[in-house]
mmCIF file of C-alpha atoms in Angstrom:
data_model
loop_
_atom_site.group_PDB
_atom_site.id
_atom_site.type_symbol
_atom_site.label_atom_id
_atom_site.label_comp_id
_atom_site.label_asym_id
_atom_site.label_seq_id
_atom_site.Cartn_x
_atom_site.Cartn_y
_atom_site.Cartn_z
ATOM 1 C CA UNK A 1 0.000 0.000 0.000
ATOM 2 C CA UNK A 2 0.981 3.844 -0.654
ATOM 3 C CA UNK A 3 2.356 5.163 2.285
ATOM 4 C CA UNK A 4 -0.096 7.472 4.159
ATOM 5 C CA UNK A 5 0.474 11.050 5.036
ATOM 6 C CA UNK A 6 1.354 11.607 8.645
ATOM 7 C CA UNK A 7 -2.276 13.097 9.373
ATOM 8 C CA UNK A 8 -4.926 10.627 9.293
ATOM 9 C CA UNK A 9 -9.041 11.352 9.813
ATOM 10 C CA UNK A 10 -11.395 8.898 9.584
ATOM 11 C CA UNK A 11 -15.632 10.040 10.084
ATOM 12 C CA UNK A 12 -17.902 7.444 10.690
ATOM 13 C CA UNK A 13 -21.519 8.032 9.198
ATOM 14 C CA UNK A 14 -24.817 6.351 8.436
ATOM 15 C CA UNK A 15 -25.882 7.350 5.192
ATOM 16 C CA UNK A 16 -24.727 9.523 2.442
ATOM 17 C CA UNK A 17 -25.030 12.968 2.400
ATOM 18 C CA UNK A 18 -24.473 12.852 6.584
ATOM 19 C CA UNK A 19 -20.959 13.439 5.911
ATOM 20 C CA UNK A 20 -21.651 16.863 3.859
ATOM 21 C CA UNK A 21 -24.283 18.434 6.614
ATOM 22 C CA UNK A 22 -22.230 17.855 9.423
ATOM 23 C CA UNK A 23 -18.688 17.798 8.507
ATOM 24 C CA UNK A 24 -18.052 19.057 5.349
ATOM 25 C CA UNK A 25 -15.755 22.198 6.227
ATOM 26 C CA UNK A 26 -13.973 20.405 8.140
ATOM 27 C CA UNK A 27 -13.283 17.448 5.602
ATOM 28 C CA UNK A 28 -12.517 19.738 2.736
ATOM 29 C CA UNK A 29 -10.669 21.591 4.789
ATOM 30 C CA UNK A 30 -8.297 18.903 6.092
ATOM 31 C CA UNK A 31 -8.114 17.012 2.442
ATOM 32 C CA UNK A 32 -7.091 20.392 1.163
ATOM 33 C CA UNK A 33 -4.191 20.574 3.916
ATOM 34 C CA UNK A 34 -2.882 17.133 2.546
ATOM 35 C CA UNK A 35 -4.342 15.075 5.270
ATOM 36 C CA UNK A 36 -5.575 11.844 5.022
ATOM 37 C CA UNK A 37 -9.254 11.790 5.141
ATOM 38 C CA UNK A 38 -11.307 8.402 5.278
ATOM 39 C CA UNK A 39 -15.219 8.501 4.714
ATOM 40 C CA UNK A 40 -16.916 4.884 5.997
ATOM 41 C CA UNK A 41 -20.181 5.322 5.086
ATOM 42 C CA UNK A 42 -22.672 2.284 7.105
ATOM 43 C CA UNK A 43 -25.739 2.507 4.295
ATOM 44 C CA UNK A 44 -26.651 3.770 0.863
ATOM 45 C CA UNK A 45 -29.786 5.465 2.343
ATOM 46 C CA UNK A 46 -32.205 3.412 0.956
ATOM 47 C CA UNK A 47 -34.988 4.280 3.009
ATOM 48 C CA UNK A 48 -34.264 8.407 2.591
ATOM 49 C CA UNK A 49 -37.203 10.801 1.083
ATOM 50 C CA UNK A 50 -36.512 12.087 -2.045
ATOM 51 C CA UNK A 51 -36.824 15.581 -2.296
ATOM 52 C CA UNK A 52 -37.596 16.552 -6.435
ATOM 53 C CA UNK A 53 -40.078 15.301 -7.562
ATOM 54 C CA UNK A 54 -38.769 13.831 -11.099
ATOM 55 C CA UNK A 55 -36.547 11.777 -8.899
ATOM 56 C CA UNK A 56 -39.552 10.305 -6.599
ATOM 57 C CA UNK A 57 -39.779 7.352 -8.370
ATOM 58 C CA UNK A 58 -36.408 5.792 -7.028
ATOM 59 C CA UNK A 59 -36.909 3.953 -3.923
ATOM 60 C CA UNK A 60 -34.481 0.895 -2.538
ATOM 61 C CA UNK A 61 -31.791 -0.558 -4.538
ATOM 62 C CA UNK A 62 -32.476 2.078 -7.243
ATOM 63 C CA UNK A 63 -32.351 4.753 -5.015
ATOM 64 C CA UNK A 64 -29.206 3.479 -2.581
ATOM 65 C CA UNK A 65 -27.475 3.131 -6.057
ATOM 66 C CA UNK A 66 -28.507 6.919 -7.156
ATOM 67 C CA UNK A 67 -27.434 7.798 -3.486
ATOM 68 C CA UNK A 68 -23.866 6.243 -3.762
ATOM 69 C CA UNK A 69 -23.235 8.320 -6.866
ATOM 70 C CA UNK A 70 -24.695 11.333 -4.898
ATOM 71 C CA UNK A 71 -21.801 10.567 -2.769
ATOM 72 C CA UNK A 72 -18.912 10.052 -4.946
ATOM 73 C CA UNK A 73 -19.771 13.621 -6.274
ATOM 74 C CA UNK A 74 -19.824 15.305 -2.939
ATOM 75 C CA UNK A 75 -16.606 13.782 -1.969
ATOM 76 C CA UNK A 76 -15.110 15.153 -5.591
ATOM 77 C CA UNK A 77 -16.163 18.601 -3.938
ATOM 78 C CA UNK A 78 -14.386 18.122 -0.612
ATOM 79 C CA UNK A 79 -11.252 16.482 -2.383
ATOM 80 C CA UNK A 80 -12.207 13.252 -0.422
ATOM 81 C CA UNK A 81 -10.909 10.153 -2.200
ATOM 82 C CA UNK A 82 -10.898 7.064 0.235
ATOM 83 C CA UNK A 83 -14.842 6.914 0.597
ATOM 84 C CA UNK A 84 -15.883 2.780 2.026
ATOM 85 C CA UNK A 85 -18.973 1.573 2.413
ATOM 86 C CA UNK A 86 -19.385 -0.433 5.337
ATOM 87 C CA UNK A 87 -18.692 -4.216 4.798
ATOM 88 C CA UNK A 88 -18.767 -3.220 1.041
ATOM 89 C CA UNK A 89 -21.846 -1.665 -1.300
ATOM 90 C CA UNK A 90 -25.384 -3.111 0.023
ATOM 91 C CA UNK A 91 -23.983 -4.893 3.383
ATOM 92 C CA UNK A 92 -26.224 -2.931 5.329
ATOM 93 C CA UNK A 93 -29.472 -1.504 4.577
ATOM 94 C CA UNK A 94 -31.335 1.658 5.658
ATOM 95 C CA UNK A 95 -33.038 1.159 9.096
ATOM 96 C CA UNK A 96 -35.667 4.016 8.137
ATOM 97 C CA UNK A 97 -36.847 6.046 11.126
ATOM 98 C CA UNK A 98 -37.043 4.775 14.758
ATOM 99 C CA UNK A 99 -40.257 3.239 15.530
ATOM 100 C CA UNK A 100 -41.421 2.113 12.019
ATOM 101 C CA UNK A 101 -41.594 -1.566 10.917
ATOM 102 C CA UNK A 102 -38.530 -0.648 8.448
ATOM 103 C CA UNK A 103 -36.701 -1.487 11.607
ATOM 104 C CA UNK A 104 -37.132 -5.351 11.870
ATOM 105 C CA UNK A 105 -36.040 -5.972 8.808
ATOM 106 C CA UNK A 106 -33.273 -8.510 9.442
ATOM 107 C CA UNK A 107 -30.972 -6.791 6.838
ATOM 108 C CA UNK A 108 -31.115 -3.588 8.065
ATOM 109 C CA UNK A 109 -28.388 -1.940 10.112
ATOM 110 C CA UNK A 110 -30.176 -1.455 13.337
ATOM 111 C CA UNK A 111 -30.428 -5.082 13.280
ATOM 112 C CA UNK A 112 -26.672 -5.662 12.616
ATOM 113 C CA UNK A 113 -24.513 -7.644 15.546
ATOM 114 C CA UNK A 114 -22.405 -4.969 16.420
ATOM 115 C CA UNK A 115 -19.216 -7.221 16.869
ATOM 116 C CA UNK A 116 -19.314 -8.115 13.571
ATOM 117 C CA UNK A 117 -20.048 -4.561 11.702
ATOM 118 C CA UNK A 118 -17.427 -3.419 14.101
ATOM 119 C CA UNK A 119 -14.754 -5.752 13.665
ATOM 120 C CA UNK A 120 -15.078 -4.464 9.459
ATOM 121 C CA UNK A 121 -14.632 -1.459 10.813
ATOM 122 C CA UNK A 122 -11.762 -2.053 12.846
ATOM 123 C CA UNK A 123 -9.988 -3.559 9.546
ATOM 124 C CA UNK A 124 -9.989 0.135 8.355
ATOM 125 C CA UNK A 125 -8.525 1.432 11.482
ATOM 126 C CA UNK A 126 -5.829 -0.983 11.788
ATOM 127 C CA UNK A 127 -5.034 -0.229 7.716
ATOM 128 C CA UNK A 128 -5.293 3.600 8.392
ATOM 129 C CA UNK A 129 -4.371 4.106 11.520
ATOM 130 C CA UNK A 130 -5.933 7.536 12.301
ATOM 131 C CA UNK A 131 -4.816 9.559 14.925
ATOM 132 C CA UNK A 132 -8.629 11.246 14.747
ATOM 133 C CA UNK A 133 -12.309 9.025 14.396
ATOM 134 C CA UNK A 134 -15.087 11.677 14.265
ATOM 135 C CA UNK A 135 -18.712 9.436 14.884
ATOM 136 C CA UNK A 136 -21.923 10.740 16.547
ATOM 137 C CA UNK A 137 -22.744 10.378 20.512
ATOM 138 C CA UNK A 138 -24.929 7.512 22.046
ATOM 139 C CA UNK A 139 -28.446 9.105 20.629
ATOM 140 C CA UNK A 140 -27.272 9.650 17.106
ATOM 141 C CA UNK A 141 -26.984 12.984 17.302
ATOM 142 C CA UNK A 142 -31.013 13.015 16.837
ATOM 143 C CA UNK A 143 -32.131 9.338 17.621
ATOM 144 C CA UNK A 144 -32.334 8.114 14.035
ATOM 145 C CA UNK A 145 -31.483 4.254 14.696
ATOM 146 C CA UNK A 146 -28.508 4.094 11.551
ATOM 147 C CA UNK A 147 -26.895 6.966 13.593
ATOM 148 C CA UNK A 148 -27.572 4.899 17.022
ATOM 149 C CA UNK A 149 -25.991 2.189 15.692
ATOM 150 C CA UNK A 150 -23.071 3.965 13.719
ATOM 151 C CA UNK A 151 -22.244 5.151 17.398
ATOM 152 C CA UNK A 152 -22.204 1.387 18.385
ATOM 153 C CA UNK A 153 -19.739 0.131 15.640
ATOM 154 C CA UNK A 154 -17.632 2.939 15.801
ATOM 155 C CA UNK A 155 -16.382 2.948 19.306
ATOM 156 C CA UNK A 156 -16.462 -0.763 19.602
ATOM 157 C CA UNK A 157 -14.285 -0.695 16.282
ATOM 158 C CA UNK A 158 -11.688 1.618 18.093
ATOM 159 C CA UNK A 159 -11.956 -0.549 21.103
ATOM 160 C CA UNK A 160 -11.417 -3.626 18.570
ATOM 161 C CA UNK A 161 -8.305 -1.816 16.624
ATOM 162 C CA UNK A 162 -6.791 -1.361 20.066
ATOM 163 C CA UNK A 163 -6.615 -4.878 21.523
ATOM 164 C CA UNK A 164 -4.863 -5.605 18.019
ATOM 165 C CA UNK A 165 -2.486 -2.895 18.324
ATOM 166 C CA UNK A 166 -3.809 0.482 16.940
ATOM 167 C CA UNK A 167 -4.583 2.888 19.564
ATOM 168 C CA UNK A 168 -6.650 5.995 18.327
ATOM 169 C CA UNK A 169 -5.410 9.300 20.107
ATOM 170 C CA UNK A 170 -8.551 10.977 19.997
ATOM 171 C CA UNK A 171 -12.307 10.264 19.248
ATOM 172 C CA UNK A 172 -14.579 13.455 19.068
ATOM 173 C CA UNK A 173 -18.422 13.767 18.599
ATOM 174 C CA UNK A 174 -19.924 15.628 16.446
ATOM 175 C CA UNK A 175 -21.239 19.014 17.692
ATOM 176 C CA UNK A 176 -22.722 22.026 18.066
ATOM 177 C CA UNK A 177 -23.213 24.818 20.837
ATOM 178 C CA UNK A 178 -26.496 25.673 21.449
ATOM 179 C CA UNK A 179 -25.215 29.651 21.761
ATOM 180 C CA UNK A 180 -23.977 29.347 18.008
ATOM 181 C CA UNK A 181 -27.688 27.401 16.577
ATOM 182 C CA UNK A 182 -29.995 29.636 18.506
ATOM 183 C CA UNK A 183 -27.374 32.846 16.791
ATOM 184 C CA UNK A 184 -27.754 31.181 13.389
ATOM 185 C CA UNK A 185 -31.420 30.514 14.085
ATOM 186 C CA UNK A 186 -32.196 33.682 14.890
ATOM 187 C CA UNK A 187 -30.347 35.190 11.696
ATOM 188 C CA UNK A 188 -32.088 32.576 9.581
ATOM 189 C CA UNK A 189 -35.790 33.888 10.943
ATOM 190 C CA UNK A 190 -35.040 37.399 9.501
ATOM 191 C CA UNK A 191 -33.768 36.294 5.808
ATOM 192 C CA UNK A 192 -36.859 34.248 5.761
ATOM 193 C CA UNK A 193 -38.380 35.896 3.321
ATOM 194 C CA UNK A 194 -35.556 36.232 0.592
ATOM 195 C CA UNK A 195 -35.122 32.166 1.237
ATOM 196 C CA UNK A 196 -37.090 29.790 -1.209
ATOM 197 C CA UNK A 197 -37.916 27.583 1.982
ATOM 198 C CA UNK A 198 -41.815 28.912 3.862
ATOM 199 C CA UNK A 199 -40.302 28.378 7.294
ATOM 200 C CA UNK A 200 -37.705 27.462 9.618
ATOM 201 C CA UNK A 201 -36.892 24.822 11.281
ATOM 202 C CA UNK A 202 -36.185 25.231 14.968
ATOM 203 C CA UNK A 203 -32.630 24.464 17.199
ATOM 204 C CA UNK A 204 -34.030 21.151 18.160
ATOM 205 C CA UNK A 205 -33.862 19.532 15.010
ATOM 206 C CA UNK A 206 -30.735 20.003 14.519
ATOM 207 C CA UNK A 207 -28.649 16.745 15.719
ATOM 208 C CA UNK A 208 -25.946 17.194 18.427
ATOM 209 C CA UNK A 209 -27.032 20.778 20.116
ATOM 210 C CA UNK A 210 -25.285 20.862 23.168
ATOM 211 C CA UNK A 211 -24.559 23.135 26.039
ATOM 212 C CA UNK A 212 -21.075 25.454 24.773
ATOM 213 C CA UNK A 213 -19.302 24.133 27.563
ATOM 214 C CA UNK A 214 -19.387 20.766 26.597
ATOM 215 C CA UNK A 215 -17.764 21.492 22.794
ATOM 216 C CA UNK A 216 -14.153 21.183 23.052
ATOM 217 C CA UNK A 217 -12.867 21.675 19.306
ATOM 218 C CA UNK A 218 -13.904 24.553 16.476
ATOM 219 C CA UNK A 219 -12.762 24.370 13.155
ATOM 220 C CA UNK A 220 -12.847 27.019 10.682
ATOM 221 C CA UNK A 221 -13.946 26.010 7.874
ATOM 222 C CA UNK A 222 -15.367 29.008 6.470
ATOM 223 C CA UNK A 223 -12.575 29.105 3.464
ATOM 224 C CA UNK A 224 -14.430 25.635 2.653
ATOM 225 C CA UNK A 225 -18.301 27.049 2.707
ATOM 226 C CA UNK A 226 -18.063 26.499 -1.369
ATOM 227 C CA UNK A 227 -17.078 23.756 -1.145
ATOM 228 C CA UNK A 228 -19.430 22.447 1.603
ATOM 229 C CA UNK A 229 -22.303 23.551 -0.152
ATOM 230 C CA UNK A 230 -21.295 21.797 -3.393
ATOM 231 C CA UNK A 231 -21.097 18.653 -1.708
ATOM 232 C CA UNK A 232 -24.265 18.830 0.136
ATOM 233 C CA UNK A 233 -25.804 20.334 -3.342
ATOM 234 C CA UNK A 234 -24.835 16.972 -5.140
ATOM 235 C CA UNK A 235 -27.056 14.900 -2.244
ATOM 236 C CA UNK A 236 -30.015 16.365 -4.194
ATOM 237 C CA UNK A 237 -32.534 13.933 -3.530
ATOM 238 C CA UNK A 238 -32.058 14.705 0.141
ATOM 239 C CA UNK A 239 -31.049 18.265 0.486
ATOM 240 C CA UNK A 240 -31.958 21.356 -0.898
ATOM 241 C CA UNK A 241 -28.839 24.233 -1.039
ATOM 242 C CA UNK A 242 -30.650 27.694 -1.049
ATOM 243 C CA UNK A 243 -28.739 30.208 -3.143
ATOM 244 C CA UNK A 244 -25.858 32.208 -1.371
ATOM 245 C CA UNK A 245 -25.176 29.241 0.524
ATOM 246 C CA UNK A 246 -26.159 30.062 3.624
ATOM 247 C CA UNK A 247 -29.246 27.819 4.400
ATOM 248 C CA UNK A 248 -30.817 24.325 3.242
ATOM 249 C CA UNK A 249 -33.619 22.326 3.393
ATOM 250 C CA UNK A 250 -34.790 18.769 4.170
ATOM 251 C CA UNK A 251 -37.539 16.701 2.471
ATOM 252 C CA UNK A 252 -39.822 18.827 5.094
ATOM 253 C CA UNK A 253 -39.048 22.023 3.420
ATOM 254 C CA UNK A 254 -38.063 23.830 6.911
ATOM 255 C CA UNK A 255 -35.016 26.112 6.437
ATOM 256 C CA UNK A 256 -31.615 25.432 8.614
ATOM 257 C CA UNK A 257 -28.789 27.477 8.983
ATOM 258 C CA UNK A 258 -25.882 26.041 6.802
ATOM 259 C CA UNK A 259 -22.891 26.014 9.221
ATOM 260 C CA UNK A 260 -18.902 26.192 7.982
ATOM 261 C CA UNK A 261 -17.362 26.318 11.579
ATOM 262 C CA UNK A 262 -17.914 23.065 12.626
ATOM 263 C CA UNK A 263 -17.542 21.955 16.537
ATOM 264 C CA UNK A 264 -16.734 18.724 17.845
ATOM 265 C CA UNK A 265 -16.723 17.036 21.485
ATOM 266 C CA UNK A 266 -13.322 15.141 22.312
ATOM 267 C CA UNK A 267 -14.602 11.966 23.980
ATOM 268 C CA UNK A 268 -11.203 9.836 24.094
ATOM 269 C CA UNK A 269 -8.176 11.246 24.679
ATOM 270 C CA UNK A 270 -6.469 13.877 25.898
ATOM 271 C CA UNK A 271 -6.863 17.841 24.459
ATOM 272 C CA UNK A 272 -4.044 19.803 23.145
ATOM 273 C CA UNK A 273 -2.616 22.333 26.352
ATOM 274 C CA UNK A 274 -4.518 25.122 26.238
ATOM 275 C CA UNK A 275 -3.188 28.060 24.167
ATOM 276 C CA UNK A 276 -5.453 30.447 26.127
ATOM 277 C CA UNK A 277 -8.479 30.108 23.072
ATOM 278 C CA UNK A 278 -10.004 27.138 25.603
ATOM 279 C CA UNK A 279 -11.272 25.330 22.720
ATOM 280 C CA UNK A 280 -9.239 23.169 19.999
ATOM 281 C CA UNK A 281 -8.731 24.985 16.449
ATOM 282 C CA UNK A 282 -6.777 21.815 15.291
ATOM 283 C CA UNK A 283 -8.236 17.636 15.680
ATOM 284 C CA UNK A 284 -5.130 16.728 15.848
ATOM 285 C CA UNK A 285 -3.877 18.525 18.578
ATOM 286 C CA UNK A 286 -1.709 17.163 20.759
ATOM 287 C CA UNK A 287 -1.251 13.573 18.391
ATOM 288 C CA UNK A 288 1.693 14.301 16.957
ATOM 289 C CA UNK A 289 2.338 13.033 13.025
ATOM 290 C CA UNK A 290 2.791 8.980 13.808
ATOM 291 C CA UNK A 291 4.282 7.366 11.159
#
């Protein structure tokens, strides 16, 4: 294999376009700095609402398929190119929303063993070795089951990768302060009416609000907010890019501020010493560039 750059990031997320909403900036940001970035991706979506209407027609294989081409073109826009797909294209399918019969299908990823999803995973830790695994918190980030479980698999897949002699410095959750959403929020209310969206959503749909004490990490991405929006623009049957790339939609229509600093919780690990800023402007703070 290629050797690796010395920086190594590897997100963890449960359906494409995921990856775009909540860490875009920050991917494109890092790929751009000559990191290496890995994308594991746990489902093709299957199960996702399709927002235009001349694309409604897709639904399972046809639309996971349409999905994982959705993907490959937002990760051209961030400059990702190691994108996986969980135990390979189709392992896993879309658990649909908690509390709807989509959930006992046998097949889906809510139903997974979570030893075995995470020991796949752990095979891409122990070939990548990242000194950074960004995956959601215990609820998801908003309860969704797929994001439930990609919590599961991911920090059993660290735990795995460590017993067999990979050691990740630092795990973070993704984030945000609740100061920043009910800011953006309230910004978002008042360009309303120049938005193509007929009203907002609020700060609780938004996965992973959190008190501001509890965010450890901010990255800038805001040289990256083309470049986010691009890639969330190319997940068009699940999100809708207003112009001037400040806001987006889900299949509900309800408007949400589109954020290019993204925060993060460290969860494993140890923070960088404080430089007097008290949060983290870096991930990889404090790892060091491991061979």
């Amino acid at each position: 294999m290629t050797e690796l750059p010395a920086r190594r990031l590897l997100l963890v997320h449960a359906h494409p376009d995921d990856e775009s909403i909540n860490n875009g900036a920050t991917m494109a940001r890092y790929a751009a700095e000559g990191a290496h970035v890995t994308l594991v991706t746990c489902t093709l979506g299957e199960r996702g609402e399709v927002i235009p209407p001349e694309l409604r027609h897709l639904t399972g294989a046809a639309l996971g398929e349409h999905r994982l081409r959705e993907l490959t073109a937002a990760m051209a826009e961030l400059g990702v190119e190691d994108v996986r797909l969980l135990g390979g294209a189709g392992r896993y399918g879309d658990s649909g929303m908690m509390g709807l019969a989509d959930n006992d299908d046998p097949d889906c990823f809510w139903r997974a063993d979570v030893d075995t999803a995470a020991a796949t995973l752990a095979e891409v830790i122990l070939e990548i070795r990242p000194q950074v695994v960004v995956a959601y918190d215990d609820h998801g980030g908003y309860g969704h089951p797929d994001h439930i479980q990609a919590h599961r698999v991911a920090l059993r897949a660290v735990e795995h990768a460590a017993r067999a002699g990979w050691t990740v410095p630092k795990v973070y959750y993704n984030r945000v302060p609740r100061s920043v959403a009910e800011a953006a929020f309230a910004r978002l209310r008042e360009e309303l009416p120049a938005l193509p969206f007929p009203k907002s959503a609020a700060v609780s749909d938004v996965p992973g609000v959190v008190d501001d004490a509890s965010i450890t990490t901010e990255i800038d991405g805001t040289a990256y907010a083309a470049a986010k929006a691009a890639a969330m623009r190319a997940h068009a049957t699940q999100i809708d890019v207003a112009p001037g790339e400040r806001a987006f939609a889900l299949s509900n229509e309800l408007a949400q501020p589109l954020f290019t600093t993204e925060y993060y919780q460290l969860v494993q690990g140890e923070p960088a010493p404080d430089d007097g800023r008290n949060r983290e402007s870096d991930l990889f703070a404090g790892t060091g560039e491991v061979a």
